[in-house]
PDB file of C-alpha atoms in Angstrom:
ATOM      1  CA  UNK A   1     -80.314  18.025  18.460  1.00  0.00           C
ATOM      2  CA  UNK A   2     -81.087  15.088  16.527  1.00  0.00           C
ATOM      3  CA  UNK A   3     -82.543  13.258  18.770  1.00  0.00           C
ATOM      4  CA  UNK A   4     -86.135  11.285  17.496  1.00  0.00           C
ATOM      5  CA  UNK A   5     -87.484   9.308  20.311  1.00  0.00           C
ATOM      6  CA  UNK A   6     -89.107  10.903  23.221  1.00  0.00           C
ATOM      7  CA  UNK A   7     -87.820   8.334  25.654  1.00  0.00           C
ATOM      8  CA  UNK A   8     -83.863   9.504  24.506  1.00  0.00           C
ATOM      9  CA  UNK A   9     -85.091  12.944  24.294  1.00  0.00           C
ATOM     10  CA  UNK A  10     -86.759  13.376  28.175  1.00  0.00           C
ATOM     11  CA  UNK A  11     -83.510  11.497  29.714  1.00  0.00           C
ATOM     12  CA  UNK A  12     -81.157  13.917  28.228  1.00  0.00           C
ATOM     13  CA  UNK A  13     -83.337  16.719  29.221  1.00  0.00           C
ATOM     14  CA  UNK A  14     -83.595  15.442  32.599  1.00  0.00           C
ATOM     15  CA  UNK A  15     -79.836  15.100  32.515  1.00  0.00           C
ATOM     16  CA  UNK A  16     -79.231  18.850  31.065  1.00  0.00           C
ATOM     17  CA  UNK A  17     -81.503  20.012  34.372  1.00  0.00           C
ATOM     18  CA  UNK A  18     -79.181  17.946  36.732  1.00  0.00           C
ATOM     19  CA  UNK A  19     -76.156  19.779  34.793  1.00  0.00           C
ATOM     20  CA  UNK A  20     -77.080  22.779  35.011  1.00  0.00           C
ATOM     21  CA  UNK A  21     -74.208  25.403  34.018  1.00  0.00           C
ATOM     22  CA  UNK A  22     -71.388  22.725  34.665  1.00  0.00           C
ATOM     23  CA  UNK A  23     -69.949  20.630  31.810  1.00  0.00           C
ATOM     24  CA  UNK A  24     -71.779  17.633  33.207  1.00  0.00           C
ATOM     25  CA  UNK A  25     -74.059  16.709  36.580  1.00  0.00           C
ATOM     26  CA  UNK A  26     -72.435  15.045  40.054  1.00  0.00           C
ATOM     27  CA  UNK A  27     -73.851  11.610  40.019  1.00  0.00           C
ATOM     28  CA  UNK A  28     -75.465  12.740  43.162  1.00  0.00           C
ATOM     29  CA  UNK A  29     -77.737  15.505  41.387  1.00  0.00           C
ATOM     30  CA  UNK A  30     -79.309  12.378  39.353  1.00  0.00           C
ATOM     31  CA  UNK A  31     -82.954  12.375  40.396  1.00  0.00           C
ATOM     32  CA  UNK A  32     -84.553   9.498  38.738  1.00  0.00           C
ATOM     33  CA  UNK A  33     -88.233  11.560  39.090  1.00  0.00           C
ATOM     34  CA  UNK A  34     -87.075  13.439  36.571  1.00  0.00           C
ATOM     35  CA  UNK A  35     -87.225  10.712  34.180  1.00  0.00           C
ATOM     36  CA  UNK A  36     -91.040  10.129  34.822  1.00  0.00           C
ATOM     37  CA  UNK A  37     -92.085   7.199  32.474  1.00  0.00           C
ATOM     38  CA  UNK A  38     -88.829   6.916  31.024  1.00  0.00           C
ATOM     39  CA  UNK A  39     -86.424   5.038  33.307  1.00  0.00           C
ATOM     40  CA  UNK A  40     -87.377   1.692  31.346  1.00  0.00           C
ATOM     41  CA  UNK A  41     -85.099   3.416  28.507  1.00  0.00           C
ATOM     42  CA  UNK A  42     -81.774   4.042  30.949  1.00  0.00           C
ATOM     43  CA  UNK A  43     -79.316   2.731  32.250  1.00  0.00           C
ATOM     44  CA  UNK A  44     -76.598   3.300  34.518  1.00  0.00           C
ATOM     45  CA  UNK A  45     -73.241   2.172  34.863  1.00  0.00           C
ATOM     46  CA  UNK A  46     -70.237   2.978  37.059  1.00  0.00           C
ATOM     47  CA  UNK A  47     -66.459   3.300  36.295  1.00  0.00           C
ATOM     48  CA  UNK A  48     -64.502   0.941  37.519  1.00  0.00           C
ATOM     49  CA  UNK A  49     -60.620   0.911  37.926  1.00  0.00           C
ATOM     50  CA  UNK A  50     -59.937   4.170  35.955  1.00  0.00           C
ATOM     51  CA  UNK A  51     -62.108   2.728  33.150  1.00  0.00           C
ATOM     52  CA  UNK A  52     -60.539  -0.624  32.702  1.00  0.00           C
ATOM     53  CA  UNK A  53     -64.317  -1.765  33.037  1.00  0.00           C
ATOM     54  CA  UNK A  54     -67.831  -0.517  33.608  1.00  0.00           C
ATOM     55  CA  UNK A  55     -70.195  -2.117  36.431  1.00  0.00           C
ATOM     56  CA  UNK A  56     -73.896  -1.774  35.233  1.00  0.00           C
ATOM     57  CA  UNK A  57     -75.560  -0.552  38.285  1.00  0.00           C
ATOM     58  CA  UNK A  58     -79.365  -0.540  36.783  1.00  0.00           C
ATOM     59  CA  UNK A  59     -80.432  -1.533  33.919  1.00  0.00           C
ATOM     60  CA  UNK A  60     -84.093  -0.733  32.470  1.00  0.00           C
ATOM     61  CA  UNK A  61     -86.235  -2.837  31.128  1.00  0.00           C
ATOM     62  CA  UNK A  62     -86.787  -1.082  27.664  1.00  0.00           C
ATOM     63  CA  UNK A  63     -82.635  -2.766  27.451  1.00  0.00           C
ATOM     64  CA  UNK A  64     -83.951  -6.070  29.134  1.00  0.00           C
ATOM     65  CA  UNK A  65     -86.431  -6.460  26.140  1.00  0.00           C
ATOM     66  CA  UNK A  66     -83.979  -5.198  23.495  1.00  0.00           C
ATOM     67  CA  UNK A  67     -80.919  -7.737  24.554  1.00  0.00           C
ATOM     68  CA  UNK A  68     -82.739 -10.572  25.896  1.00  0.00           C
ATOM     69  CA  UNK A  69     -81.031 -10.502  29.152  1.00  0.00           C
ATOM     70  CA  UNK A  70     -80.671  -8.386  32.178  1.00  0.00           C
ATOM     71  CA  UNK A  71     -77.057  -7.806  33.251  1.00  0.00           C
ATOM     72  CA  UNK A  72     -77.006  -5.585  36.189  1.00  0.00           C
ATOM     73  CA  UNK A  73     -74.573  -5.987  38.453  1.00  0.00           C
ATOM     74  CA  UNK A  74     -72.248  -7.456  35.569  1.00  0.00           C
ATOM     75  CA  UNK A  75     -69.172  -5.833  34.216  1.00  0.00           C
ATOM     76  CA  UNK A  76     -69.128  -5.086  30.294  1.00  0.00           C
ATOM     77  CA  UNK A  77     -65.904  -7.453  30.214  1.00  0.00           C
ATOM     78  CA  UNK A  78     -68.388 -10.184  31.402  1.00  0.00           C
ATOM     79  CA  UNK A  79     -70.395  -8.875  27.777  1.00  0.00           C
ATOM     80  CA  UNK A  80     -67.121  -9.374  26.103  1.00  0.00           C
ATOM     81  CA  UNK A  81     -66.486 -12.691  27.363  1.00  0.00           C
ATOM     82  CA  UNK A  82     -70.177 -13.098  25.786  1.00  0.00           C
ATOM     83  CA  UNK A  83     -70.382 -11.109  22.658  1.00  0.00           C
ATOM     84  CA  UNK A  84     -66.952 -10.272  22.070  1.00  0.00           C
ATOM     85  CA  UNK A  85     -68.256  -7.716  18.804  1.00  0.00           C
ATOM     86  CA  UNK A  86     -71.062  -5.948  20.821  1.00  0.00           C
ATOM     87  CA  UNK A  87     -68.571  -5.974  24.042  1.00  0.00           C
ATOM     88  CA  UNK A  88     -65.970  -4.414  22.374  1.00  0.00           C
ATOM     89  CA  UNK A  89     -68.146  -1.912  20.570  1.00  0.00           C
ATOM     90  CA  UNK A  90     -70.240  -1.260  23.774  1.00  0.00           C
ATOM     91  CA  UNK A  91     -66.593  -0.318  25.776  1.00  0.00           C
ATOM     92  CA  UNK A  92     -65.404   1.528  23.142  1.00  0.00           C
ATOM     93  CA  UNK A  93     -68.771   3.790  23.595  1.00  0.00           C
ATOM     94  CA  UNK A  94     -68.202   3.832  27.209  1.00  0.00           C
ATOM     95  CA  UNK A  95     -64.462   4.851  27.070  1.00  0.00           C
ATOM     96  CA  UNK A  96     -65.508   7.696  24.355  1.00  0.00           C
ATOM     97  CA  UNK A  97     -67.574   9.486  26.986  1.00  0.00           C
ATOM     98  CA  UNK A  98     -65.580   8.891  29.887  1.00  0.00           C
ATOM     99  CA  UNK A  99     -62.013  10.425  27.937  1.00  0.00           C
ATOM    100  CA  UNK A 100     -63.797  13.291  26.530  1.00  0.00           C
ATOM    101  CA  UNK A 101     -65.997  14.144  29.447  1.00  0.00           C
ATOM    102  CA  UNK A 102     -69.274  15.216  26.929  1.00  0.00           C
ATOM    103  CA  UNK A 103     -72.056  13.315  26.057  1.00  0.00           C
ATOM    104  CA  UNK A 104     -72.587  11.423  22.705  1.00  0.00           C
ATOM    105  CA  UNK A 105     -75.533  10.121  21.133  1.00  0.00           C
ATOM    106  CA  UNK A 106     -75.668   7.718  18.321  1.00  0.00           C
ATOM    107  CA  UNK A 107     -78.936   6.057  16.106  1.00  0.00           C
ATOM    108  CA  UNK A 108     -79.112   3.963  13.288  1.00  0.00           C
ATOM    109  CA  UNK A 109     -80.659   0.600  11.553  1.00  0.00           C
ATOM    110  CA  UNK A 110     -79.734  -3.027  12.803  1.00  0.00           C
ATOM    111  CA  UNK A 111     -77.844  -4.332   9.665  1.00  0.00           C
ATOM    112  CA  UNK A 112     -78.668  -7.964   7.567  1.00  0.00           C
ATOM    113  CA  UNK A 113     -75.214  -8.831   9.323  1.00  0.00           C
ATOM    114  CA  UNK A 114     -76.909  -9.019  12.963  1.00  0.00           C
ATOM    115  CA  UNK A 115     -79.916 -11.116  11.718  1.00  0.00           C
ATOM    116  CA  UNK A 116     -80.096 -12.347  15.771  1.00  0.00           C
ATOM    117  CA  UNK A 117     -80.773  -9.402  17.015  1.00  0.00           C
ATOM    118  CA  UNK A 118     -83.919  -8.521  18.407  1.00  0.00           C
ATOM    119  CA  UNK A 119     -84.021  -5.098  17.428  1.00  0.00           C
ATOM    120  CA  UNK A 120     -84.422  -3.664  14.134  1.00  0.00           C
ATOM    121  CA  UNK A 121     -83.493   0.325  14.783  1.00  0.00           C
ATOM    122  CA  UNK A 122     -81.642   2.008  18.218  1.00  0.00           C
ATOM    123  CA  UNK A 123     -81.637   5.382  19.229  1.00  0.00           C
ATOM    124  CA  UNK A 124     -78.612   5.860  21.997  1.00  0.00           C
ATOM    125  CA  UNK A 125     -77.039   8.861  23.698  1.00  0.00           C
ATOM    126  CA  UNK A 126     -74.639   8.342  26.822  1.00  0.00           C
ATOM    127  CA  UNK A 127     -74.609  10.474  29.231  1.00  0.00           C
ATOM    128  CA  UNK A 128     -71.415  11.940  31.816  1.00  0.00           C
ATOM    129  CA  UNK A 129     -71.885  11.991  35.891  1.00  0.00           C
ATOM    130  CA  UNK A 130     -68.608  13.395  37.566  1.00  0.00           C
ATOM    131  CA  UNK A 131     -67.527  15.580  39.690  1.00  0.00           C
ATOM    132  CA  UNK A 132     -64.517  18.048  38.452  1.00  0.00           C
ATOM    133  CA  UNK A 133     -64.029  16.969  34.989  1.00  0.00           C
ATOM    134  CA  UNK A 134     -63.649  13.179  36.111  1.00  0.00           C
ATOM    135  CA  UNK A 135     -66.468  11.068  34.755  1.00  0.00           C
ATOM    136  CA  UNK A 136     -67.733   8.227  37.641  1.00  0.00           C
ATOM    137  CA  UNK A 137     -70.487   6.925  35.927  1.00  0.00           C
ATOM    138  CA  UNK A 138     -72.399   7.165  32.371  1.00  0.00           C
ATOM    139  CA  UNK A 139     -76.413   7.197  32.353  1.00  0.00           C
ATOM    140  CA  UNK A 140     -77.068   5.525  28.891  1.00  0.00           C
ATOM    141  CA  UNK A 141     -80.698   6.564  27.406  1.00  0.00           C
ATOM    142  CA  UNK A 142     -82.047   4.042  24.571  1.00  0.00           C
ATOM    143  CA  UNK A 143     -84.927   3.689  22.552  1.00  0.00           C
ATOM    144  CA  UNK A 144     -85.395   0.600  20.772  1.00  0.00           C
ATOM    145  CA  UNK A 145     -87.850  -0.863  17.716  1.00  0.00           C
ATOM    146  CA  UNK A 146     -88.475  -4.513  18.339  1.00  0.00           C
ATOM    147  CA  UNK A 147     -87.974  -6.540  15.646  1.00  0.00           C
ATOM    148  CA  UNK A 148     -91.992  -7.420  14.370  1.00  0.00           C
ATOM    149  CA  UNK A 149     -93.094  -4.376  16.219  1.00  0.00           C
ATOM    150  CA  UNK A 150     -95.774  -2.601  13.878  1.00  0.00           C
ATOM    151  CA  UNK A 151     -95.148   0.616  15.553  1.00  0.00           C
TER     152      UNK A 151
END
């Protein structure tokens, strides 16, 4: 309910359609239509051996712009092997929504301590596909201000 940024905002409504009146959507119910000018801000990545690892399977570019770096088809270990801090963090997300099986949704300012990074502010919610309780994959909405960006 929190939610500021109408790029988070139309995924997760897109994502509460797909849902419907089950705790969360079959991956196969994911219609990316219903993301309309949005699908630069998702992303979409798939469990992978009971959620040792995830395997981004698209990435948009909205997360292209914000990281510097497109990583679809890599693993977020490969990210850890990189950034061991934003890997780490990034799994721990991933494994938070996968356990508990509901979506979460987090936003906040870039801190002095991550100077490099080439956002400033991040609005994030991530998102549960399953079937029968058992998450498969996690569609990841994020809206990001650019560091410099005036708007």
């Amino acid at each position: 309910s929190d939610i500021a940024s109408a790029g988070t905002q139309a995924i997760v409504q897109a994502w509460k359609k797909w849902r419907g009146w089950h705790g969360m959507p079959n991956t196969t119910a994911m219609d990316e239509t219903d993301l309309g000018g949005h699908l630069d801000n998702a992303s979409l990545a798939r469990v992978v051996d009971g959620g040792r690892d995830y395997e981004f399977e698209y990435i948009g570019a909205a997360h292209v712009r914000a990281y510097g770096a497109n990583h679809q088809g890599s693993r977020v270990s490969d990210i850890c092997r990189l950034s061991p801090r934003f890997g780490k963090q990034l799994k721990a997300s991933y494994d938070l929504v996968r356990i508990s099986g509901h979506p979460h949704a987090f936003q906040g300012a870039v801190g002095a301590d991550n100077s490099d990074a080439r956002f400033v502010w991040f609005e994030t919610a991530y998102l549960p596909l399953g079937d029968h309780g058992q998450v498969d994959c996690i569609l990841n909405a994020a809206v990001y201000h650019l560091r410099g960006d005036t708007a």
